[in-house]
mmCIF file of C-alpha atoms in Angstrom:
data_model
loop_
_atom_site.group_PDB
_atom_site.id
_atom_site.type_symbol
_atom_site.label_atom_id
_atom_site.label_comp_id
_atom_site.label_asym_id
_atom_site.label_seq_id
_atom_site.Cartn_x
_atom_site.Cartn_y
_atom_site.Cartn_z
ATOM 1 C CA MET A 82 -12.762 -11.940 -31.614
ATOM 2 C CA PRO A 83 -12.649 -15.674 -32.301
ATOM 3 C CA ARG A 84 -12.245 -17.753 -29.171
ATOM 4 C CA CYS A 85 -8.814 -19.322 -28.963
ATOM 5 C CA GLU A 86 -8.026 -22.995 -28.885
ATOM 6 C CA GLN A 87 -7.596 -24.757 -25.561
ATOM 7 C CA VAL A 88 -4.094 -24.826 -24.119
ATOM 8 C CA PRO A 89 -3.011 -28.401 -23.374
ATOM 9 C CA PRO A 90 -2.464 -28.856 -19.628
ATOM 10 C CA ALA A 91 1.089 -30.157 -20.013
ATOM 11 C CA VAL A 92 2.585 -27.201 -21.881
ATOM 12 C CA ASP A 93 4.836 -24.612 -20.264
ATOM 13 C CA THR A 94 2.851 -21.364 -20.522
ATOM 14 C CA PRO A 95 3.956 -17.750 -20.082
ATOM 15 C CA VAL A 96 2.288 -17.912 -16.655
ATOM 16 C CA ASP A 97 4.955 -20.449 -15.659
ATOM 17 C CA GLY A 98 7.562 -17.836 -16.561
ATOM 18 C CA VAL A 99 5.845 -15.313 -14.286
ATOM 19 C CA VAL A 100 5.801 -17.881 -11.471
ATOM 20 C CA ARG A 101 9.549 -18.405 -11.873
ATOM 21 C CA ARG A 102 10.197 -14.652 -11.662
ATOM 22 C CA LEU A 103 8.039 -14.339 -8.543
ATOM 23 C CA ARG A 104 9.850 -17.262 -6.927
ATOM 24 C CA ALA A 105 13.192 -15.646 -7.726
ATOM 25 C CA LEU A 106 12.020 -12.425 -6.071
ATOM 26 C CA ASP A 107 10.795 -14.380 -3.060
ATOM 27 C CA ALA A 108 14.228 -15.975 -2.689
ATOM 28 C CA ALA A 109 16.060 -12.657 -3.091
ATOM 29 C CA LEU A 110 14.022 -10.403 -0.780
ATOM 30 C CA PRO A 111 14.346 -10.389 3.031
ATOM 31 C CA PRO A 112 11.241 -12.052 4.556
ATOM 32 C CA GLY A 113 10.178 -8.929 6.477
ATOM 33 C CA ASP A 114 10.447 -6.611 3.471
ATOM 34 C CA GLY A 115 7.039 -5.150 2.602
ATOM 35 C CA VAL A 116 7.451 -5.988 -1.078
ATOM 36 C CA ALA A 117 8.337 -9.569 -0.112
ATOM 37 C CA VAL A 118 5.096 -9.821 1.867
ATOM 38 C CA PHE A 119 3.023 -8.818 -1.156
ATOM 39 C CA ASN A 120 5.150 -10.927 -3.496
ATOM 40 C CA ARG A 121 4.362 -14.080 -1.493
ATOM 41 C CA VAL A 122 0.657 -13.304 -1.755
ATOM 42 C CA TYR A 123 0.918 -12.664 -5.487
ATOM 43 C CA LEU A 124 2.924 -15.844 -6.027
ATOM 44 C CA THR A 125 0.072 -17.827 -4.452
ATOM 45 C CA VAL A 126 -2.463 -16.078 -6.707
ATOM 46 C CA THR A 127 -0.415 -16.675 -9.862
ATOM 47 C CA GLN A 128 0.190 -20.336 -9.048
ATOM 48 C CA THR A 129 -3.554 -20.770 -8.631
ATOM 49 C CA VAL A 130 -4.225 -19.083 -11.983
ATOM 50 C CA ASP A 131 -1.676 -21.453 -13.532
ATOM 51 C CA ARG A 132 -3.554 -24.433 -12.090
ATOM 52 C CA TYR A 133 -6.826 -23.013 -13.393
ATOM 53 C CA VAL A 134 -5.309 -22.841 -16.888
ATOM 54 C CA ASP A 135 -3.975 -26.395 -16.650
ATOM 55 C CA THR A 136 -7.311 -27.805 -15.477
ATOM 56 C CA GLY A 137 -9.498 -25.963 -17.994
ATOM 57 C CA ARG A 138 -11.197 -23.596 -15.551
ATOM 58 C CA PHE A 139 -11.109 -20.727 -18.064
ATOM 59 C CA ALA A 140 -13.466 -20.618 -21.039
ATOM 60 C CA ASP A 141 -10.659 -19.112 -23.130
ATOM 61 C CA PRO A 142 -7.309 -20.102 -21.620
ATOM 62 C CA TYR A 143 -5.267 -18.109 -24.142
ATOM 63 C CA ALA A 144 -7.133 -14.911 -23.232
ATOM 64 C CA ALA A 145 -6.692 -15.734 -19.532
ATOM 65 C CA ILE A 146 -2.962 -16.302 -19.979
ATOM 66 C CA THR A 147 -2.583 -13.047 -21.910
ATOM 67 C CA LEU A 148 -4.467 -11.091 -19.251
ATOM 68 C CA ASP A 149 -2.536 -12.702 -16.408
ATOM 69 C CA VAL A 150 0.860 -12.054 -18.001
ATOM 70 C CA ARG A 151 0.048 -8.431 -18.911
ATOM 71 C CA PHE A 152 -1.243 -7.981 -15.365
ATOM 72 C CA ALA A 153 1.874 -9.458 -13.736
ATOM 73 C CA GLN A 154 4.228 -7.514 -15.990
ATOM 74 C CA ARG A 155 3.042 -4.211 -14.561
ATOM 75 C CA TYR A 156 3.992 -5.300 -11.036
ATOM 76 C CA LEU A 157 7.321 -6.727 -12.196
ATOM 77 C CA ASP A 158 8.089 -3.523 -14.124
ATOM 78 C CA ALA A 159 7.406 -1.493 -10.971
ATOM 79 C CA VAL A 160 9.762 -3.721 -8.960
ATOM 80 C CA ASP A 161 12.448 -3.363 -11.633
ATOM 81 C CA ALA A 162 12.023 0.434 -11.642
ATOM 82 C CA ALA A 163 12.441 0.595 -7.861
ATOM 83 C CA ALA A 164 15.521 -1.658 -7.993
ATOM 84 C CA ARG A 165 17.115 0.667 -10.549
ATOM 85 C CA ASP A 166 16.180 3.838 -8.620
ATOM 86 C CA ARG A 167 13.769 4.850 -11.358
ATOM 87 C CA ARG A 168 10.382 6.419 -10.681
ATOM 88 C CA ALA A 169 7.741 3.714 -10.231
ATOM 89 C CA PRO A 170 4.025 4.382 -10.850
ATOM 90 C CA ALA A 171 2.401 6.434 -8.082
ATOM 91 C CA CYS A 172 0.241 3.493 -7.036
ATOM 92 C CA TRP A 173 3.352 1.470 -6.091
ATOM 93 C CA ARG A 174 5.474 4.203 -4.519
ATOM 94 C CA PRO A 175 4.012 3.971 -0.982
ATOM 95 C CA LEU A 176 4.868 0.265 -0.774
ATOM 96 C CA PHE A 177 8.441 0.868 -1.937
ATOM 97 C CA GLN A 178 8.849 3.868 0.382
ATOM 98 C CA PHE A 179 7.489 2.134 3.511
ATOM 99 C CA ARG A 180 8.669 -1.418 2.792
ATOM 100 C CA ARG A 181 11.030 -1.434 5.814
ATOM 101 C CA HIS A 182 9.048 0.769 8.201
ATOM 102 C CA PRO A 183 8.876 -0.938 11.617
ATOM 103 C CA GLY A 184 5.454 0.529 12.379
ATOM 104 C CA VAL A 185 3.710 -1.061 9.362
ATOM 105 C CA ARG A 186 2.233 -4.539 9.861
ATOM 106 C CA PRO A 187 2.532 -7.362 7.288
ATOM 107 C CA VAL A 188 -1.182 -7.314 6.449
ATOM 108 C CA GLN A 189 -0.870 -3.617 5.571
ATOM 109 C CA PHE A 190 1.945 -4.392 3.122
ATOM 110 C CA ALA A 191 -0.102 -7.190 1.550
ATOM 111 C CA LEU A 192 -3.232 -5.095 1.075
ATOM 112 C CA ALA A 193 -1.326 -2.019 -0.119
ATOM 113 C CA GLY A 194 0.204 -4.173 -2.860
ATOM 114 C CA ILE A 195 -3.170 -5.646 -3.746
ATOM 115 C CA ASN A 196 -4.637 -2.133 -3.840
ATOM 116 C CA ALA A 197 -1.968 -0.984 -6.325
ATOM 117 C CA HIS A 198 -2.237 -4.085 -8.468
ATOM 118 C CA ILE A 199 -6.038 -4.285 -8.602
ATOM 119 C CA GLY A 200 -6.870 -0.590 -8.461
ATOM 120 C CA HIS A 201 -4.437 0.488 -11.168
ATOM 121 C CA ASP A 202 -2.634 -2.378 -12.902
ATOM 122 C CA LEU A 203 -5.663 -4.577 -13.562
ATOM 123 C CA ALA A 204 -7.551 -1.902 -15.490
ATOM 124 C CA LEU A 205 -4.524 -1.188 -17.668
ATOM 125 C CA ALA A 206 -3.839 -4.901 -18.131
ATOM 126 C CA VAL A 207 -7.360 -5.365 -19.513
ATOM 127 C CA VAL A 208 -6.708 -2.591 -22.042
ATOM 128 C CA ASP A 209 -3.299 -4.078 -22.913
ATOM 129 C CA THR A 210 -4.930 -7.478 -23.457
ATOM 130 C CA CYS A 211 -7.695 -6.044 -25.605
ATOM 131 C CA ARG A 212 -5.096 -4.417 -27.832
ATOM 132 C CA THR A 213 -3.089 -7.639 -28.060
ATOM 133 C CA LEU A 214 -6.091 -9.826 -28.871
ATOM 134 C CA ASP A 215 -8.007 -7.193 -30.868
ATOM 135 C CA CYS A 216 -11.115 -7.526 -28.743
ATOM 136 C CA ALA A 217 -13.339 -5.371 -26.528
ATOM 137 C CA PRO A 218 -13.328 -5.618 -22.711
ATOM 138 C CA ALA A 219 -16.709 -7.356 -22.779
ATOM 139 C CA GLU A 220 -15.042 -10.334 -24.486
ATOM 140 C CA LEU A 221 -12.691 -10.692 -21.514
ATOM 141 C CA GLU A 222 -15.343 -10.403 -18.827
ATOM 142 C CA ASP A 223 -15.453 -14.136 -18.037
ATOM 143 C CA GLU A 224 -11.681 -14.274 -17.571
ATOM 144 C CA PHE A 225 -11.715 -11.032 -15.553
ATOM 145 C CA ASP A 226 -14.457 -12.378 -13.277
ATOM 146 C CA THR A 227 -12.706 -15.716 -12.727
ATOM 147 C CA VAL A 228 -9.452 -14.015 -11.722
ATOM 148 C CA GLY A 229 -11.378 -11.508 -9.596
ATOM 149 C CA ASP A 230 -13.306 -14.266 -7.798
ATOM 150 C CA LEU A 231 -10.014 -15.978 -7.043
ATOM 151 C CA LEU A 232 -8.556 -12.788 -5.571
ATOM 152 C CA VAL A 233 -11.620 -12.147 -3.415
ATOM 153 C CA SER A 234 -11.559 -15.723 -2.112
ATOM 154 C CA LEU A 235 -7.916 -15.302 -1.116
ATOM 155 C CA GLU A 236 -8.416 -11.943 0.607
ATOM 156 C CA GLU A 237 -10.093 -13.454 3.660
ATOM 157 C CA ARG A 238 -7.292 -16.001 4.009
ATOM 158 C CA ILE A 239 -4.686 -13.239 3.715
ATOM 159 C CA ARG A 240 -6.328 -11.250 6.485
ATOM 160 C CA GLU A 241 -6.599 -14.338 8.695
ATOM 161 C CA ASP A 242 -2.969 -15.314 8.129
ATOM 162 C CA LEU A 243 -1.500 -11.853 8.698
ATOM 163 C CA MET A 244 -3.823 -10.254 11.262
ATOM 164 C CA PRO A 245 -3.223 -10.675 15.011
ATOM 165 C CA GLY A 246 -5.248 -13.411 16.656
ATOM 166 C CA PRO A 247 -8.403 -12.940 18.757
ATOM 167 C CA ASP A 248 -6.354 -12.696 21.938
ATOM 168 C CA LEU A 249 -4.818 -9.495 20.563
ATOM 169 C CA LEU A 250 -8.114 -7.968 19.491
ATOM 170 C CA GLN A 251 -7.897 -5.017 21.876
ATOM 171 C CA ILE A 252 -4.510 -3.807 20.632
ATOM 172 C CA ALA A 253 -5.444 -4.573 17.014
ATOM 173 C CA ASP A 254 -8.441 -2.207 17.021
ATOM 174 C CA PRO A 255 -6.666 0.624 15.082
ATOM 175 C CA LEU A 256 -5.441 -1.893 12.506
ATOM 176 C CA THR A 257 -8.901 -3.415 12.147
ATOM 177 C CA HIS A 258 -10.406 0.055 11.656
ATOM 178 C CA LEU A 259 -7.784 1.015 9.062
ATOM 179 C CA LEU A 260 -8.110 -2.131 6.971
ATOM 180 C CA GLY A 261 -11.892 -2.121 7.205
ATOM 181 C CA SER A 262 -11.902 1.099 5.167
ATOM 182 C CA TRP A 263 -10.723 -0.719 2.012
ATOM 183 C CA SER A 264 -12.537 -3.408 0.008
ATOM 184 C CA LEU A 265 -11.034 -5.660 -2.650
ATOM 185 C CA GLU A 266 -14.483 -6.235 -4.122
ATOM 186 C CA ARG A 267 -15.048 -2.495 -4.575
ATOM 187 C CA ALA A 268 -11.544 -2.094 -6.028
ATOM 188 C CA ARG A 269 -12.242 -4.887 -8.496
ATOM 189 C CA GLU A 270 -15.507 -3.270 -9.604
ATOM 190 C CA ALA A 271 -13.763 0.075 -10.037
ATOM 191 C CA ALA A 272 -11.003 -1.583 -12.097
ATOM 192 C CA TRP A 273 -13.554 -3.015 -14.526
ATOM 193 C CA THR A 274 -15.250 0.374 -14.895
ATOM 194 C CA ALA A 275 -11.881 2.063 -15.436
ATOM 195 C CA ALA A 276 -10.874 -0.520 -18.054
ATOM 196 C CA ARG A 277 -14.085 0.027 -20.010
ATOM 197 C CA ALA A 278 -13.701 3.806 -19.798
ATOM 198 C CA LEU A 279 -10.072 3.740 -20.953
ATOM 199 C CA TRP A 280 -10.971 1.440 -23.826
ATOM 200 C CA ALA A 281 -13.754 3.813 -24.888
ATOM 201 C CA LEU A 282 -11.226 6.676 -24.782
ATOM 202 C CA ARG A 283 -8.561 4.855 -26.818
ATOM 203 C CA THR A 284 -9.097 7.193 -29.789
ATOM 204 C CA LEU A 285 -8.580 10.210 -27.506
ATOM 205 C CA PRO A 286 -5.053 9.576 -26.213
ATOM 206 C CA ASP A 287 -4.680 12.902 -24.398
ATOM 207 C CA ILE A 288 -7.814 12.339 -22.334
ATOM 208 C CA ALA A 289 -7.040 8.650 -21.825
ATOM 209 C CA GLY A 290 -3.554 9.551 -20.612
ATOM 210 C CA GLU A 291 -4.905 12.119 -18.177
ATOM 211 C CA CYS A 292 -7.459 9.629 -16.814
ATOM 212 C CA THR A 293 -4.734 7.004 -16.408
ATOM 213 C CA GLU A 294 -2.553 9.467 -14.501
ATOM 214 C CA ARG A 295 -5.429 10.442 -12.199
ATOM 215 C CA LEU A 296 -6.226 6.779 -11.582
ATOM 216 C CA ASP A 297 -2.589 6.109 -10.676
ATOM 217 C CA THR A 298 -2.516 9.054 -8.258
ATOM 218 C CA ALA A 299 -5.804 8.130 -6.555
ATOM 219 C CA VAL A 300 -4.782 4.504 -6.054
ATOM 220 C CA GLY A 301 -1.426 5.661 -4.686
ATOM 221 C CA LEU A 302 -3.211 7.869 -2.168
ATOM 222 C CA ALA A 303 -5.292 4.905 -0.968
ATOM 223 C CA GLY A 304 -2.125 2.835 -0.678
ATOM 224 C CA ARG A 305 -0.436 5.515 1.402
ATOM 225 C CA MET A 306 -3.353 5.490 3.838
ATOM 226 C CA LEU A 307 -3.281 1.693 4.075
ATOM 227 C CA LEU A 308 0.383 1.959 5.077
ATOM 228 C CA THR A 309 -0.231 4.382 7.942
ATOM 229 C CA PRO A 310 2.364 3.407 10.584
ATOM 230 C CA LEU A 311 0.753 2.238 13.795
ATOM 231 C CA ALA A 312 2.249 3.045 17.160
ATOM 232 C CA ALA A 313 3.609 0.156 19.137
ATOM 233 C CA PRO A 314 0.699 -1.320 21.129
ATOM 234 C CA PRO A 315 0.617 -0.167 24.757
ATOM 235 C CA ALA A 316 1.018 -2.673 27.527
ATOM 236 C CA THR A 317 -2.347 -4.029 28.625
ATOM 237 C CA PRO A 318 -3.271 -2.302 31.920
ATOM 238 C CA PRO A 319 -4.112 -4.518 34.883
ATOM 239 C CA LEU A 320 -7.774 -5.126 35.547
ATOM 240 C CA TRP A 321 -7.259 -3.983 39.135
ATOM 241 C CA ASN A 322 -4.530 -2.497 41.323
#
């Protein structure tokens, strides 16, 4: 595939349109809603991708824009499905089902959304982009890695912002154990493998469809575990009577 021309920094790109939709969702959703928690995280990610495009951080900005928009559209489609009482992909259902559960902490909502979006949507977005640009996944690897590096760099900040502080370490132990069982880096690696496999199976639609369905189900199961409600923390017992 020929590499595309650079996008001038001043132009309004499709990523800007995604940012506007995410901002509209942020304004419409109650702050404590689990989807709102993830949406704020994703808005930060998308704004950073937009800045990367504007400042020439991508080798092929057009490919990066296409990947980012295809990627975002899968999340936005899931939100639209839930709003219309339609069946969302299995990977997103736990977040929509538990979005108002009082026993689920904000960091769980954030990581469950990231799990759905990276574990399922990213692989399919790579395939969508390859079809749009008539290229193989290998030709998108630089853009995939740049976006993935950005997500990994933000994960630590997300955990720091949404996890209880050190003074609450004792009561946060179950939460720490739960979230330590999931890795964004491993999910990103699995998404790349899944994208390559689905692309290789593109001439076998029945098998590709079955693999996509299994991927969706498996990612949904991981999301359900991430959203395990935690009992209210017990009062700290006195050190002595």
